[in-house]
């Protein structure tokens, strides 16, 4: 009988086990699910916490949680040079998160180094938006356009879709209020946006909030410069950029861009530039 029961268990045919009551297992499963549902979030115990447990204590042990939180706060504090902090204040970085992000941007060797340092700031949830906010602000303020900020944005957008969405809203905010940008910020915004579109970090569909059928005279030069820079790439890249619009239900945007390119941009293009324009128009 024992051998028979073992064989039945191995074959997962538990219903044939003598005196087996399925309701017992069902009750246990219900109790387990209830316990898991009510359980607190997983503790964020890092490798560093485990390695330093002897000297700093095990904060995850019941009764030592408060000490652990104090230690965590000390680790998260970041110190920067007084000159950097003064510069952050001058640029109106009025929260701790913005100040830290600004100082990391200014003190990093390159965009990869910047990304690594930003990750160590432990910026969470909605605060992540501040990374894009501050980086765009710095990019637009430069007297001479600096591709460093563009590469930082690209790196974060590649890292997480949430940064892509934040960047999209940042672009929309400025497209809705181009009049508020001075000459330097306008030039830098064109260079930043065209670079993000050409690298496919941002889709050209981001322009869907623009009504090209009723575009203001003051905005025409902005979009002429923008499209001219977007078209200054290889034929393959042009097809990839404008081809992304083809399957999307954005007829107003597609028609608006076509009219704008033909009516406002084409007359000013060289013969070589017109070849690229022709490739773009074929994508619609």
mmCIF file of N, CA, C and O in Angstrom, residues 47-145:
data_model
loop_
_atom_site.group_PDB
_atom_site.id
_atom_site.type_symbol
_atom_site.label_atom_id
_atom_site.label_comp_id
_atom_site.label_asym_id
_atom_site.label_seq_id
_atom_site.Cartn_x
_atom_site.Cartn_y
_atom_site.Cartn_z
ATOM 1 N N UNK A 47 23.397 44.110 -1.096
ATOM 2 C CA UNK A 47 24.610 43.355 -0.809
ATOM 3 C C UNK A 47 25.473 44.100 0.199
ATOM 4 O O UNK A 47 26.083 43.509 1.094
ATOM 5 N N UNK A 48 25.509 45.429 0.072
ATOM 6 C CA UNK A 48 26.293 46.260 1.003
ATOM 7 C C UNK A 48 25.779 46.096 2.427
ATOM 8 O O UNK A 48 26.560 45.998 3.381
ATOM 9 N N UNK A 49 24.447 46.044 2.584
ATOM 10 C CA UNK A 49 23.850 45.846 3.909
ATOM 11 C C UNK A 49 24.324 44.538 4.533
ATOM 12 O O UNK A 49 24.651 44.482 5.727
ATOM 13 N N UNK A 50 24.358 43.481 3.716
ATOM 14 C CA UNK A 50 24.771 42.164 4.211
ATOM 15 C C UNK A 50 26.247 42.147 4.593
ATOM 16 O O UNK A 50 26.636 41.591 5.625
ATOM 17 N N UNK A 51 27.080 42.784 3.755
ATOM 18 C CA UNK A 51 28.525 42.801 4.012
ATOM 19 C C UNK A 51 28.879 43.629 5.240
ATOM 20 O O UNK A 51 29.853 43.341 5.941
ATOM 21 N N UNK A 52 28.089 44.673 5.502
ATOM 22 C CA UNK A 52 28.384 45.574 6.618
ATOM 23 C C UNK A 52 27.527 45.275 7.842
ATOM 24 O O UNK A 52 27.463 46.073 8.783
ATOM 25 N N UNK A 53 26.879 44.109 7.847
ATOM 26 C CA UNK A 53 25.971 43.757 8.943
ATOM 27 C C UNK A 53 26.668 43.731 10.302
ATOM 28 O O UNK A 53 26.103 44.155 11.313
ATOM 29 N N UNK A 54 27.924 43.263 10.347
ATOM 30 C CA UNK A 54 28.644 43.143 11.628
ATOM 31 C C UNK A 54 28.969 44.503 12.236
ATOM 32 O O UNK A 54 28.974 44.668 13.452
ATOM 33 N N UNK A 55 29.233 45.471 11.376
ATOM 34 C CA UNK A 55 29.627 46.792 11.881
ATOM 35 C C UNK A 55 28.453 47.762 12.002
ATOM 36 O O UNK A 55 28.411 48.594 12.905
ATOM 37 N N UNK A 56 27.483 47.643 11.126
ATOM 38 C CA UNK A 56 26.367 48.590 11.119
ATOM 39 C C UNK A 56 25.050 47.986 11.600
ATOM 40 O O UNK A 56 24.065 48.697 11.749
ATOM 41 N N UNK A 57 25.061 46.668 11.825
ATOM 42 C CA UNK A 57 23.844 46.032 12.311
ATOM 43 C C UNK A 57 22.933 45.574 11.188
ATOM 44 O O UNK A 57 23.069 45.987 10.051
ATOM 45 N N UNK A 58 22.002 44.703 11.541
ATOM 46 C CA UNK A 58 21.051 44.170 10.560
ATOM 47 C C UNK A 58 19.721 44.888 10.736
ATOM 48 O O UNK A 58 18.871 44.481 11.524
ATOM 49 N N UNK A 59 19.535 45.963 9.946
ATOM 50 C CA UNK A 59 18.346 46.797 10.094
ATOM 51 C C UNK A 59 17.047 46.087 9.741
ATOM 52 O O UNK A 59 15.971 46.475 10.156
ATOM 53 N N UNK A 60 17.168 44.984 8.963
ATOM 54 C CA UNK A 60 15.969 44.279 8.527
ATOM 55 C C UNK A 60 15.412 43.333 9.595
ATOM 56 O O UNK A 60 14.345 42.756 9.426
ATOM 57 N N UNK A 61 16.165 43.185 10.698
ATOM 58 C CA UNK A 61 15.697 42.346 11.799
ATOM 59 C C UNK A 61 14.699 43.141 12.635
ATOM 60 O O UNK A 61 14.912 44.315 12.929
ATOM 61 N N UNK A 62 13.596 42.507 12.999
ATOM 62 C CA UNK A 62 12.555 43.165 13.791
ATOM 63 C C UNK A 62 13.162 43.726 15.073
ATOM 64 O O UNK A 62 13.891 43.045 15.784
ATOM 65 N N UNK A 63 12.875 45.011 15.349
ATOM 66 C CA UNK A 63 13.414 45.650 16.547
ATOM 67 C C UNK A 63 14.588 46.552 16.241
ATOM 68 O O UNK A 63 14.956 47.400 17.034
ATOM 69 N N UNK A 64 15.176 46.382 15.025
ATOM 70 C CA UNK A 64 16.328 47.197 14.657
ATOM 71 C C UNK A 64 16.028 48.062 13.444
ATOM 72 O O UNK A 64 16.915 48.665 12.873
ATOM 73 N N UNK A 65 14.768 48.119 13.057
ATOM 74 C CA UNK A 65 14.384 48.833 11.829
ATOM 75 C C UNK A 65 14.730 50.312 11.887
ATOM 76 O O UNK A 65 15.191 50.896 10.922
ATOM 77 N N UNK A 66 14.510 50.952 13.034
ATOM 78 C CA UNK A 66 14.746 52.400 13.117
ATOM 79 C C UNK A 66 16.212 52.740 12.901
ATOM 80 O O UNK A 66 16.563 53.654 12.172
ATOM 81 N N UNK A 67 17.103 51.964 13.513
ATOM 82 C CA UNK A 67 18.533 52.184 13.328
ATOM 83 C C UNK A 67 18.908 52.003 11.872
ATOM 84 O O UNK A 67 19.705 52.763 11.320
ATOM 85 N N UNK A 68 18.320 50.983 11.238
ATOM 86 C CA UNK A 68 18.591 50.743 9.822
ATOM 87 C C UNK A 68 18.193 51.911 8.960
ATOM 88 O O UNK A 68 18.903 52.296 8.040
ATOM 89 N N UNK A 69 17.042 52.531 9.251
ATOM 90 C CA UNK A 69 16.587 53.676 8.476
ATOM 91 C C UNK A 69 17.538 54.845 8.632
ATOM 92 O O UNK A 69 17.809 55.575 7.692
ATOM 93 N N UNK A 70 18.063 55.029 9.822
ATOM 94 C CA UNK A 70 19.011 56.117 10.045
ATOM 95 C C UNK A 70 20.265 55.902 9.213
ATOM 96 O O UNK A 70 20.807 56.825 8.617
ATOM 97 N N UNK A 71 20.732 54.631 9.183
ATOM 98 C CA UNK A 71 21.921 54.320 8.392
ATOM 99 C C UNK A 71 21.669 54.570 6.917
ATOM 100 O O UNK A 71 22.516 55.070 6.195
ATOM 101 N N UNK A 72 20.437 54.183 6.439
ATOM 102 C CA UNK A 72 20.095 54.364 5.029
ATOM 103 C C UNK A 72 20.120 55.827 4.654
ATOM 104 O O UNK A 72 20.597 56.212 3.600
ATOM 105 N N UNK A 73 19.590 56.686 5.564
ATOM 106 C CA UNK A 73 19.571 58.111 5.270
ATOM 107 C C UNK A 73 20.978 58.656 5.120
ATOM 108 O O UNK A 73 21.249 59.481 4.269
ATOM 109 N N UNK A 74 21.890 58.188 5.958
ATOM 110 C CA UNK A 74 23.267 58.676 5.892
ATOM 111 C C UNK A 74 23.926 58.302 4.573
ATOM 112 O O UNK A 74 24.662 59.071 3.987
ATOM 113 N N UNK A 75 23.629 57.109 4.092
ATOM 114 C CA UNK A 75 24.218 56.647 2.835
ATOM 115 C C UNK A 75 23.721 57.481 1.659
ATOM 116 O O UNK A 75 24.458 57.798 0.749
ATOM 117 N N UNK A 76 22.426 57.880 1.704
ATOM 118 C CA UNK A 76 21.822 58.590 0.584
ATOM 119 C C UNK A 76 22.231 60.055 0.493
ATOM 120 O O UNK A 76 22.005 60.687 -0.515
ATOM 121 N N UNK A 77 22.776 60.604 1.597
ATOM 122 C CA UNK A 77 23.188 62.000 1.563
ATOM 123 C C UNK A 77 24.358 62.177 0.603
ATOM 124 O O UNK A 77 25.295 61.389 0.582
ATOM 125 N N UNK A 78 24.282 63.215 -0.215
ATOM 126 C CA UNK A 78 25.322 63.472 -1.208
ATOM 127 C C UNK A 78 25.961 64.826 -0.939
ATOM 128 O O UNK A 78 25.259 65.803 -0.685
ATOM 129 N N UNK A 79 27.276 64.879 -0.977
ATOM 130 C CA UNK A 79 27.987 66.132 -0.741
ATOM 131 C C UNK A 79 28.592 66.629 -2.043
ATOM 132 O O UNK A 79 29.170 65.864 -2.806
ATOM 133 N N UNK A 80 28.448 67.927 -2.280
ATOM 134 C CA UNK A 80 28.990 68.533 -3.483
ATOM 135 C C UNK A 80 29.833 69.750 -3.130
ATOM 136 O O UNK A 80 29.698 70.318 -2.038
ATOM 137 N N UNK A 81 30.676 70.140 -4.061
ATOM 138 C CA UNK A 81 31.528 71.311 -3.885
ATOM 139 C C UNK A 81 30.672 72.558 -3.674
ATOM 140 O O UNK A 81 29.603 72.710 -4.274
ATOM 141 N N UNK A 82 31.132 73.457 -2.834
ATOM 142 C CA UNK A 82 30.377 74.667 -2.503
ATOM 143 C C UNK A 82 30.123 75.529 -3.740
ATOM 144 O O UNK A 82 29.079 76.182 -3.853
ATOM 145 N N UNK A 83 31.063 75.531 -4.680
ATOM 146 C CA UNK A 83 30.887 76.321 -5.909
ATOM 147 C C UNK A 83 29.731 75.757 -6.752
ATOM 148 O O UNK A 83 28.960 76.505 -7.356
ATOM 149 N N UNK A 84 29.655 74.416 -6.792
ATOM 150 C CA UNK A 84 28.561 73.771 -7.533
ATOM 151 C C UNK A 84 27.212 74.093 -6.889
ATOM 152 O O UNK A 84 26.234 74.374 -7.579
ATOM 153 N N UNK A 85 27.171 74.052 -5.578
ATOM 154 C CA UNK A 85 25.934 74.344 -4.859
ATOM 155 C C UNK A 85 25.502 75.791 -5.074
ATOM 156 O O UNK A 85 24.306 76.081 -5.216
ATOM 157 N N UNK A 86 26.488 76.684 -5.130
ATOM 158 C CA UNK A 86 26.186 78.095 -5.391
ATOM 159 C C UNK A 86 25.627 78.276 -6.805
ATOM 160 O O UNK A 86 24.693 79.054 -7.027
ATOM 161 N N UNK A 87 26.204 77.523 -7.749
ATOM 162 C CA UNK A 87 25.727 77.583 -9.134
ATOM 163 C C UNK A 87 24.316 77.015 -9.246
ATOM 164 O O UNK A 87 23.481 77.537 -9.998
ATOM 165 N N UNK A 88 24.057 75.964 -8.488
ATOM 166 C CA UNK A 88 22.711 75.371 -8.473
ATOM 167 C C UNK A 88 21.691 76.374 -7.936
ATOM 168 O O UNK A 88 20.589 76.516 -8.478
ATOM 169 N N UNK A 89 22.077 77.078 -6.901
ATOM 170 C CA UNK A 89 21.186 78.091 -6.326
ATOM 171 C C UNK A 89 20.936 79.225 -7.309
ATOM 172 O O UNK A 89 19.804 79.714 -7.448
ATOM 173 N N UNK A 90 21.972 79.616 -8.024
ATOM 174 C CA UNK A 90 21.858 80.683 -9.015
ATOM 175 C C UNK A 90 20.895 80.290 -10.135
ATOM 176 O O UNK A 90 20.207 81.146 -10.706
ATOM 177 N N UNK A 91 20.858 78.999 -10.444
ATOM 178 C CA UNK A 91 19.968 78.501 -11.508
ATOM 179 C C UNK A 91 18.617 78.047 -10.960
ATOM 180 O O UNK A 91 17.890 77.300 -11.625
ATOM 181 N N UNK A 92 18.302 78.469 -9.755
ATOM 182 C CA UNK A 92 16.989 78.239 -9.140
ATOM 183 C C UNK A 92 16.650 76.760 -8.950
ATOM 184 O O UNK A 92 15.502 76.358 -9.146
ATOM 185 N N UNK A 93 17.646 75.966 -8.592
ATOM 186 C CA UNK A 93 17.397 74.571 -8.241
ATOM 187 C C UNK A 93 16.928 74.546 -6.788
ATOM 188 O O UNK A 93 17.715 74.382 -5.858
ATOM 189 N N UNK A 94 15.622 74.739 -6.608
ATOM 190 C CA UNK A 94 15.076 75.039 -5.284
ATOM 191 C C UNK A 94 14.603 73.840 -4.479
ATOM 192 O O UNK A 94 13.954 73.994 -3.447
ATOM 193 N N UNK A 95 14.884 72.623 -4.943
ATOM 194 C CA UNK A 95 14.585 71.424 -4.145
ATOM 195 C C UNK A 95 15.856 70.586 -4.049
ATOM 196 O O UNK A 95 16.781 70.730 -4.864
ATOM 197 N N UNK A 96 15.894 69.715 -3.059
ATOM 198 C CA UNK A 96 17.091 68.882 -2.867
ATOM 199 C C UNK A 96 17.340 67.978 -4.075
ATOM 200 O O UNK A 96 18.482 67.814 -4.504
ATOM 201 N N UNK A 97 16.268 67.417 -4.634
ATOM 202 C CA UNK A 97 16.417 66.525 -5.785
ATOM 203 C C UNK A 97 16.978 67.288 -6.979
ATOM 204 O O UNK A 97 17.926 66.832 -7.628
ATOM 205 N N UNK A 98 16.411 68.440 -7.297
ATOM 206 C CA UNK A 98 16.897 69.227 -8.429
ATOM 207 C C UNK A 98 18.340 69.676 -8.215
ATOM 208 O O UNK A 98 19.149 69.686 -9.151
ATOM 209 N N UNK A 99 18.649 70.048 -6.995
ATOM 210 C CA UNK A 99 20.011 70.474 -6.686
ATOM 211 C C UNK A 99 21.004 69.329 -6.897
ATOM 212 O O UNK A 99 22.077 69.520 -7.492
ATOM 213 N N UNK A 100 20.646 68.138 -6.426
ATOM 214 C CA UNK A 100 21.525 66.977 -6.591
ATOM 215 C C UNK A 100 21.699 66.603 -8.063
ATOM 216 O O UNK A 100 22.802 66.293 -8.513
ATOM 217 N N UNK A 101 20.582 66.605 -8.799
ATOM 218 C CA UNK A 101 20.633 66.283 -10.227
ATOM 219 C C UNK A 101 21.509 67.287 -10.967
ATOM 220 O O UNK A 101 22.348 66.914 -11.793
ATOM 221 N N UNK A 102 21.333 68.553 -10.675
ATOM 222 C CA UNK A 102 22.120 69.604 -11.314
ATOM 223 C C UNK A 102 23.610 69.425 -11.038
ATOM 224 O O UNK A 102 24.438 69.502 -11.960
ATOM 225 N N UNK A 103 23.948 69.169 -9.788
ATOM 226 C CA UNK A 103 25.355 69.008 -9.413
ATOM 227 C C UNK A 103 25.991 67.782 -10.063
ATOM 228 O O UNK A 103 27.151 67.804 -10.468
ATOM 229 N N UNK A 104 25.206 66.702 -10.181
ATOM 230 C CA UNK A 104 25.715 65.499 -10.861
ATOM 231 C C UNK A 104 25.960 65.807 -12.333
ATOM 232 O O UNK A 104 26.983 65.416 -12.904
ATOM 233 N N UNK A 105 25.034 66.499 -12.967
ATOM 234 C CA UNK A 105 25.192 66.883 -14.381
ATOM 235 C C UNK A 105 26.454 67.700 -14.596
ATOM 236 O O UNK A 105 27.210 67.488 -15.551
ATOM 237 N N UNK A 106 26.701 68.646 -13.698
ATOM 238 C CA UNK A 106 27.828 69.563 -13.848
ATOM 239 C C UNK A 106 29.179 68.927 -13.509
ATOM 240 O O UNK A 106 30.218 69.377 -13.972
ATOM 241 N N UNK A 107 29.154 67.879 -12.695
ATOM 242 C CA UNK A 107 30.417 67.314 -12.200
ATOM 243 C C UNK A 107 30.807 65.990 -12.850
ATOM 244 O O UNK A 107 31.851 65.425 -12.526
ATOM 245 N N UNK A 108 30.006 65.493 -13.768
ATOM 246 C CA UNK A 108 30.293 64.192 -14.398
ATOM 247 C C UNK A 108 31.279 64.331 -15.549
ATOM 248 O O UNK A 108 31.339 65.365 -16.215
ATOM 249 N N UNK A 109 32.030 63.261 -15.785
ATOM 250 C CA UNK A 109 33.037 63.257 -16.847
ATOM 251 C C UNK A 109 32.400 63.136 -18.232
ATOM 252 O O UNK A 109 32.843 63.760 -19.186
ATOM 253 N N UNK A 110 31.381 62.310 -18.346
ATOM 254 C CA UNK A 110 30.646 62.136 -19.602
ATOM 255 C C UNK A 110 29.248 61.622 -19.286
ATOM 256 O O UNK A 110 28.900 61.451 -18.111
ATOM 257 N N UNK A 111 28.442 61.366 -20.320
ATOM 258 C CA UNK A 111 27.047 61.002 -20.068
ATOM 259 C C UNK A 111 26.899 59.646 -19.383
ATOM 260 O O UNK A 111 25.964 59.430 -18.598
ATOM 261 N N UNK A 112 27.829 58.713 -19.627
ATOM 262 C CA UNK A 112 27.749 57.410 -18.980
ATOM 263 C C UNK A 112 28.086 57.525 -17.497
ATOM 264 O O UNK A 112 27.444 56.898 -16.647
ATOM 265 N N UNK A 113 29.103 58.338 -17.217
ATOM 266 C CA UNK A 113 29.482 58.601 -15.828
ATOM 267 C C UNK A 113 28.331 59.294 -15.106
ATOM 268 O O UNK A 113 28.007 58.990 -13.953
ATOM 269 N N UNK A 114 27.682 60.206 -15.795
ATOM 270 C CA UNK A 114 26.530 60.922 -15.247
ATOM 271 C C UNK A 114 25.398 59.953 -14.912
ATOM 272 O O UNK A 114 24.794 60.034 -13.831
ATOM 273 N N UNK A 115 25.117 59.042 -15.818
ATOM 274 C CA UNK A 115 24.042 58.062 -15.610
ATOM 275 C C UNK A 115 24.314 57.221 -14.365
ATOM 276 O O UNK A 115 23.417 56.994 -13.544
ATOM 277 N N UNK A 116 25.554 56.777 -14.207
ATOM 278 C CA UNK A 116 25.929 55.956 -13.055
ATOM 279 C C UNK A 116 25.743 56.723 -11.745
ATOM 280 O O UNK A 116 25.226 56.190 -10.756
ATOM 281 N N UNK A 117 26.159 57.987 -11.759
ATOM 282 C CA UNK A 117 26.036 58.803 -10.557
ATOM 283 C C UNK A 117 24.567 59.122 -10.242
ATOM 284 O O UNK A 117 24.169 59.171 -9.081
ATOM 285 N N UNK A 118 23.776 59.334 -11.279
ATOM 286 C CA UNK A 118 22.347 59.602 -11.075
ATOM 287 C C UNK A 118 21.663 58.400 -10.424
ATOM 288 O O UNK A 118 20.803 58.553 -9.551
ATOM 289 N N UNK A 119 22.039 57.205 -10.846
ATOM 290 C CA UNK A 119 21.437 55.996 -10.298
ATOM 291 C C UNK A 119 21.718 55.868 -8.804
ATOM 292 O O UNK A 119 20.911 55.319 -8.050
ATOM 293 N N UNK A 120 22.840 56.392 -8.377
ATOM 294 C CA UNK A 120 23.215 56.309 -6.960
ATOM 295 C C UNK A 120 22.463 57.315 -6.098
ATOM 296 O O UNK A 120 22.509 57.231 -4.868
ATOM 297 N N UNK A 121 21.779 58.255 -6.740
ATOM 298 C CA UNK A 121 20.989 59.234 -5.980
ATOM 299 C C UNK A 121 19.728 58.605 -5.391
ATOM 300 O O UNK A 121 19.083 59.190 -4.524
ATOM 301 N N UNK A 122 19.367 57.412 -5.905
ATOM 302 C CA UNK A 122 18.164 56.715 -5.439
ATOM 303 C C UNK A 122 16.901 57.557 -5.597
ATOM 304 O O UNK A 122 16.036 57.587 -4.717
ATOM 305 N N UNK A 123 16.825 58.259 -6.708
ATOM 306 C CA UNK A 123 15.622 59.035 -7.017
ATOM 307 C C UNK A 123 14.511 58.063 -7.393
ATOM 308 O O UNK A 123 14.698 57.191 -8.230
ATOM 309 N N UNK A 124 13.340 58.229 -6.785
ATOM 310 C CA UNK A 124 12.258 57.261 -6.976
ATOM 311 C C UNK A 124 10.984 57.913 -7.496
ATOM 312 O O UNK A 124 10.728 59.095 -7.277
ATOM 313 N N UNK A 125 10.182 57.091 -8.162
ATOM 314 C CA UNK A 125 8.817 57.439 -8.586
ATOM 315 C C UNK A 125 8.757 58.785 -9.302
ATOM 316 O O UNK A 125 9.495 59.004 -10.248
ATOM 317 N N UNK A 126 7.897 59.693 -8.819
ATOM 318 C CA UNK A 126 7.675 60.961 -9.511
ATOM 319 C C UNK A 126 8.912 61.853 -9.528
ATOM 320 O O UNK A 126 9.039 62.726 -10.377
ATOM 321 N N UNK A 127 9.814 61.635 -8.580
ATOM 322 C CA UNK A 127 11.032 62.445 -8.526
ATOM 323 C C UNK A 127 11.936 62.199 -9.733
ATOM 324 O O UNK A 127 12.780 63.031 -10.054
ATOM 325 N N UNK A 128 11.738 61.046 -10.402
ATOM 326 C CA UNK A 128 12.548 60.734 -11.584
ATOM 327 C C UNK A 128 12.361 61.792 -12.677
ATOM 328 O O UNK A 128 13.259 62.024 -13.479
ATOM 329 N N UNK A 129 11.178 62.430 -12.685
ATOM 330 C CA UNK A 129 10.907 63.458 -13.690
ATOM 331 C C UNK A 129 11.900 64.615 -13.605
ATOM 332 O O UNK A 129 12.177 65.281 -14.603
ATOM 333 N N UNK A 130 12.408 64.833 -12.398
ATOM 334 C CA UNK A 130 13.316 65.967 -12.195
ATOM 335 C C UNK A 130 14.618 65.806 -12.982
ATOM 336 O O UNK A 130 15.258 66.794 -13.341
ATOM 337 N N UNK A 131 15.011 64.562 -13.246
ATOM 338 C CA UNK A 131 16.242 64.325 -14.017
ATOM 339 C C UNK A 131 16.087 64.884 -15.421
ATOM 340 O O UNK A 131 16.966 65.589 -15.930
ATOM 341 N N UNK A 132 14.947 64.584 -16.055
ATOM 342 C CA UNK A 132 14.676 65.112 -17.396
ATOM 343 C C UNK A 132 14.475 66.618 -17.338
ATOM 344 O O UNK A 132 15.016 67.363 -18.173
ATOM 345 N N UNK A 133 13.720 67.083 -16.361
ATOM 346 C CA UNK A 133 13.424 68.519 -16.227
ATOM 347 C C UNK A 133 14.711 69.337 -16.147
ATOM 348 O O UNK A 133 14.895 70.310 -16.894
ATOM 349 N N UNK A 134 15.602 68.949 -15.252
ATOM 350 C CA UNK A 134 16.847 69.702 -15.042
ATOM 351 C C UNK A 134 17.774 69.584 -16.250
ATOM 352 O O UNK A 134 18.399 70.565 -16.661
ATOM 353 N N UNK A 135 17.854 68.398 -16.835
ATOM 354 C CA UNK A 135 18.750 68.198 -17.991
ATOM 355 C C UNK A 135 18.298 69.039 -19.180
ATOM 356 O O UNK A 135 19.127 69.668 -19.853
ATOM 357 N N UNK A 136 17.007 69.069 -19.454
ATOM 358 C CA UNK A 136 16.486 69.887 -20.554
ATOM 359 C C UNK A 136 16.735 71.366 -20.271
ATOM 360 O O UNK A 136 17.146 72.123 -21.163
ATOM 361 N N UNK A 137 16.522 71.762 -19.051
ATOM 362 C CA UNK A 137 16.746 73.157 -18.655
ATOM 363 C C UNK A 137 18.193 73.566 -18.926
ATOM 364 O O UNK A 137 18.456 74.643 -19.488
ATOM 365 N N UNK A 138 19.128 72.703 -18.539
ATOM 366 C CA UNK A 138 20.555 72.986 -18.757
ATOM 367 C C UNK A 138 20.891 73.005 -20.247
ATOM 368 O O UNK A 138 21.673 73.842 -20.706
ATOM 369 N N UNK A 139 20.293 72.076 -20.999
ATOM 370 C CA UNK A 139 20.553 71.997 -22.441
ATOM 371 C C UNK A 139 20.118 73.268 -23.161
ATOM 372 O O UNK A 139 20.801 73.756 -24.064
ATOM 373 N N UNK A 140 18.979 73.820 -22.764
ATOM 374 C CA UNK A 140 18.448 75.012 -23.436
ATOM 375 C C UNK A 140 19.183 76.284 -23.027
ATOM 376 O O UNK A 140 19.229 77.248 -23.789
ATOM 377 N N UNK A 141 19.767 76.282 -21.838
ATOM 378 C CA UNK A 141 20.413 77.491 -21.336
ATOM 379 C C UNK A 141 21.825 77.707 -21.867
ATOM 380 O O UNK A 141 22.360 78.811 -21.782
ATOM 381 N N UNK A 142 22.433 76.662 -22.399
ATOM 382 C CA UNK A 142 23.823 76.765 -22.865
ATOM 383 C C UNK A 142 23.983 77.842 -23.943
ATOM 384 O O UNK A 142 23.176 77.911 -24.873
ATOM 385 N N UNK A 143 25.042 78.632 -23.834
ATOM 386 C CA UNK A 143 25.320 79.639 -24.860
ATOM 387 C C UNK A 143 25.659 78.953 -26.182
ATOM 388 O O UNK A 143 25.316 79.438 -27.263
ATOM 389 N N UNK A 144 26.370 77.835 -26.082
ATOM 390 C CA UNK A 144 26.679 76.996 -27.242
ATOM 391 C C UNK A 144 26.083 75.621 -26.993
ATOM 392 O O UNK A 144 26.281 75.045 -25.922
ATOM 393 N N UNK A 145 25.360 75.092 -27.960
ATOM 394 C CA UNK A 145 24.697 73.806 -27.770
ATOM 395 C C UNK A 145 25.694 72.725 -27.392
ATOM 396 O O UNK A 145 26.746 72.570 -28.026
#
